[in-house]
Coordinates of C-alpha atoms and ligand atoms in Angstrom, one line a residue:
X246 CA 52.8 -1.3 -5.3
X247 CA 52.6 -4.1 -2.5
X248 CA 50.8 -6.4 -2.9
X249 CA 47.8 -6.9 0.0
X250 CA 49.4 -9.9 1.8
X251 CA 52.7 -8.2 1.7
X252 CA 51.3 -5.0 3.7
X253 CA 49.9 -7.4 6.6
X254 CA 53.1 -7.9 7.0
X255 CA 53.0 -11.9 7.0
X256 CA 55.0 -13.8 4.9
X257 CA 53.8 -14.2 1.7
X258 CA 53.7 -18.1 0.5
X259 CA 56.2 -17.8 -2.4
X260 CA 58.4 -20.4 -2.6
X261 CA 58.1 -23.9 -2.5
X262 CA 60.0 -23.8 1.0
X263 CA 57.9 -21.5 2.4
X264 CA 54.5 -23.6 1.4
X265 CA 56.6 -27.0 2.8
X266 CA 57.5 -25.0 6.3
X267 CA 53.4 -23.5 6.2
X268 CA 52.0 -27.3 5.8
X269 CA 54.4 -28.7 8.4
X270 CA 53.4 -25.8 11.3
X271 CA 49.7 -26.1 9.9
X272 CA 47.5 -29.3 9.5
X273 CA 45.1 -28.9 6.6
X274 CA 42.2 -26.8 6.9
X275 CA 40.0 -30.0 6.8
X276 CA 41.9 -32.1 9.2
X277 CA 41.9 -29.0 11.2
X278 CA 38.0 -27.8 11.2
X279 CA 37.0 -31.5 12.0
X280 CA 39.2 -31.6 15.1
X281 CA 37.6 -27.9 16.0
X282 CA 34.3 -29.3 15.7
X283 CA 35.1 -32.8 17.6
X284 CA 35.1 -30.4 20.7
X285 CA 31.4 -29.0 20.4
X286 CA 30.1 -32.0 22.3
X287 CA 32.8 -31.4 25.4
X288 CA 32.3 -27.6 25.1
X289 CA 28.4 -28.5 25.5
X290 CA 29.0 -30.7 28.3
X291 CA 31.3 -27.7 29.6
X292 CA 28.1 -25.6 29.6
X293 CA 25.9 -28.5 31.3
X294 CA 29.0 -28.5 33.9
X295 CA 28.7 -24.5 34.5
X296 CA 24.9 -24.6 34.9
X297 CA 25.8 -27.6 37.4
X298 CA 28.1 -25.6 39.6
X299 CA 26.0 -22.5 39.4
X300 CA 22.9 -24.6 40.6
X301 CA 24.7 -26.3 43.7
X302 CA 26.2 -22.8 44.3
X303 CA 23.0 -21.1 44.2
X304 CA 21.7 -23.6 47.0
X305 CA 24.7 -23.2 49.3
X306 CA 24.3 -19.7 49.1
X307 CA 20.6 -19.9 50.0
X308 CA 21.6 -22.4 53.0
X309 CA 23.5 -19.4 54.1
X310 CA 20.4 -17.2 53.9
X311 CA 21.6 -15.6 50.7
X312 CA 19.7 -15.0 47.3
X313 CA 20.8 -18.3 45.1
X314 CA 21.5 -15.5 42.0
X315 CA 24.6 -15.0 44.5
X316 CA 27.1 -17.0 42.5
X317 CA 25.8 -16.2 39.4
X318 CA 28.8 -14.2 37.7
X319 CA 31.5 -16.5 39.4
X320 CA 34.0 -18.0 37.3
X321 CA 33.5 -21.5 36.1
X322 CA 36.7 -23.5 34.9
X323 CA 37.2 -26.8 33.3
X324 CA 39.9 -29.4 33.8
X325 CA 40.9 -32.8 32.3
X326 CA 43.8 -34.8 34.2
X327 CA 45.3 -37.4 32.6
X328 CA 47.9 -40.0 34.6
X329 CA 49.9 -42.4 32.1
X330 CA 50.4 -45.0 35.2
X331 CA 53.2 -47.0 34.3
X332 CA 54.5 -50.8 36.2
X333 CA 57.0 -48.1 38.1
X334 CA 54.5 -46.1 39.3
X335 CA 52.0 -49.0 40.8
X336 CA 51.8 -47.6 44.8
X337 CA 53.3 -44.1 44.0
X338 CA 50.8 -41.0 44.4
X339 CA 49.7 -39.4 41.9
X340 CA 48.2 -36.3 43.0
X341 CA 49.9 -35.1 46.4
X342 CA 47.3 -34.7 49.5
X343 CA 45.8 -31.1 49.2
X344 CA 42.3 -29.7 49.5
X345 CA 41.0 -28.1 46.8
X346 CA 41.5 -24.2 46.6
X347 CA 38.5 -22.6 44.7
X348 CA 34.9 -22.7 46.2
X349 CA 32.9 -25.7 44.7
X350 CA 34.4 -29.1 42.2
X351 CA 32.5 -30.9 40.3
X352 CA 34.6 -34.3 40.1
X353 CA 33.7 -36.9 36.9
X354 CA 36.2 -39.8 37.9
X355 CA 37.7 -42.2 35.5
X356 CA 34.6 -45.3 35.7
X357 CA 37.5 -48.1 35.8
X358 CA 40.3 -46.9 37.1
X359 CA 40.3 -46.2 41.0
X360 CA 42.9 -44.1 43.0
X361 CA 41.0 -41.4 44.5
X362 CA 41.3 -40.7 48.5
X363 CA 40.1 -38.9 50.8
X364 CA 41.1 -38.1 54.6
X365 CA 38.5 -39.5 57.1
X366 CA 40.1 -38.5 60.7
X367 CA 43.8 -39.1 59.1
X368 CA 42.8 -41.8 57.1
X369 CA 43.1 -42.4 53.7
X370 CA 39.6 -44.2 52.3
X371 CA 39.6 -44.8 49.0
X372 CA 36.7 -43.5 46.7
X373 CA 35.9 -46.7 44.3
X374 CA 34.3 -45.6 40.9
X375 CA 30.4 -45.3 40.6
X376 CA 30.2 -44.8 36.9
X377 CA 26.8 -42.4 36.0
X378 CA 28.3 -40.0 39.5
X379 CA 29.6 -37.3 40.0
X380 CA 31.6 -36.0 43.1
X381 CA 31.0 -32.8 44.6
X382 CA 34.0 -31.0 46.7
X383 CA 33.9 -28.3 48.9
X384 CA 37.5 -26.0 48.5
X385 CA 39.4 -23.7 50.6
X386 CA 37.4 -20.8 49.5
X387 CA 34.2 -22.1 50.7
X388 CA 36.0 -22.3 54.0
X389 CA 37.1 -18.6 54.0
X390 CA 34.0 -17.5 52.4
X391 CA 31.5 -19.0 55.1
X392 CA 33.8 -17.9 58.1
X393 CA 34.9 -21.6 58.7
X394 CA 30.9 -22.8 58.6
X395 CA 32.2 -25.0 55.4
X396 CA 34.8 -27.6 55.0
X397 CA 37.0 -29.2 52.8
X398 CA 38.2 -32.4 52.0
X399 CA 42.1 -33.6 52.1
X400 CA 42.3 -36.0 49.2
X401 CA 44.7 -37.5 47.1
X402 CA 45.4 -39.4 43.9
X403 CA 47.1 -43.1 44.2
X404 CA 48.4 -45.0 41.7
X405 CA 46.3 -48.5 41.5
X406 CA 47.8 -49.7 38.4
X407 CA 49.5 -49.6 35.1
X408 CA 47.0 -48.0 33.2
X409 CA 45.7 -44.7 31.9
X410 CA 43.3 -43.0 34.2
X411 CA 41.7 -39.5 33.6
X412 CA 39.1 -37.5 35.0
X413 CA 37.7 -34.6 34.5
X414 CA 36.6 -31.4 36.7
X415 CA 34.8 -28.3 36.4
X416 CA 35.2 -25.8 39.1
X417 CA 34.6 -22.2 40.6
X418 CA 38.0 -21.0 41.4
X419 CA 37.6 -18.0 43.3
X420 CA 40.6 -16.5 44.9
X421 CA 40.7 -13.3 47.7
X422 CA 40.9 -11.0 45.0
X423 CA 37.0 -12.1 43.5
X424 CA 34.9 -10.6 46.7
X425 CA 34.7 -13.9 48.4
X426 CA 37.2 -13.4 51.2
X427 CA 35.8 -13.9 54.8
X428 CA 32.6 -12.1 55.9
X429 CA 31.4 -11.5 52.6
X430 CA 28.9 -13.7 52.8
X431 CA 28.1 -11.5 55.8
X432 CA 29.2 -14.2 58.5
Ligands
LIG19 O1 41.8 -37.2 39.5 C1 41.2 -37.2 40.5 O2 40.4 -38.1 40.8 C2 41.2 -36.0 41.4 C3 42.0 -34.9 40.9 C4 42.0 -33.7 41.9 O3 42.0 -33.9 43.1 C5 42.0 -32.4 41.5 O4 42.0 -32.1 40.2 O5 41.9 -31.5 42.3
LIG20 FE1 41.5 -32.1 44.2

């Protein structure tokens, strides 16, 4: 008769090769639950991020004469960037020009490390750090959604200096296909 491990069909850990090639594609459990659990406070913030987007969603949706549940069952997603700036890159852009596609960003910048642009009238300003803020974008979605009554942003990412810079973004990425194509917000 099989044994139980056997009938999963997964290899069972019988030789000494076999437990050296398991411990060398798997950390050990320890090492592994404490890195799981090292994410509870992001996920938290995740959830903080969500209500966030929700909240300012709910309030363009009632600038628009809409009930602010509107947004409720929209799709939240989170993002970290991360840019490993080198000497080479100092001047280069990071992140091409492009407006944002989904409805609503939240933006939390990197506190030191400047870079982000955006286009006033075909100008790039730059956006200097204000550590404790958070910057809130309109995308291309709110565009279609409010028939045009919305805009968006060009922006861009330069390269300031040598360093590592990351930030972080949460945001509703609603394509035509999620009911948010023009005039359904009845304009
Ligand atoms: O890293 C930044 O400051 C901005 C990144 C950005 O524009 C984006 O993720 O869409
Ligand atoms: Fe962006």
């Amino acid at each position: 008769m099989s044994s139980p491990a056997a009938a999963t069909g997964l290899p069972v850990l019988k030789t000494p090769f076999m437990k050296l090639w398991v411990s060398m594609i798997w950390p050990p459990l320890k090492l592994f639950m404490t890195s799981v659990l090292s994410y509870r406070p992001l996920l938290r913030k995740e959830t903080q991020l969500r209500n966030m987007l929700m909240d300012i969603g709910g309030e363009i949706a009632e600038s628009m004469r809409l009930n602010g549940d509107y947004c409720k069952e929209w799709p939240c997603q989170f993002r970290i960037n991360k840019y490993n700036f080198t000497p080479e890159s100092v001047g280069t852009t990071g992140v091409q020009i492009h407006t944002d596609s989904g409805f609503l960003t939240i933006l939390q910048d990197n506190e030191n490390v400047g870079g982000l642009e955006v286009d006033k009238s075909g100008e790039f300003l730059p956006v200097d750090p204000l550590p404790g803020s958070l910057l809130v974008n309109l995308g291309d979605m709110a565009n279609v959604w409010s028939n045009g009554r919305l805009h968006t942003v060009r922006h861009r990412v330069q390269c300031k200096e040598a360093t590592i810079r990351v930030s972080m973004d949460g945001y509703i990425p609603l394509g035509t296909d999620s009911g948010a194509a023009a005039g359904t917000g009845g304009f």
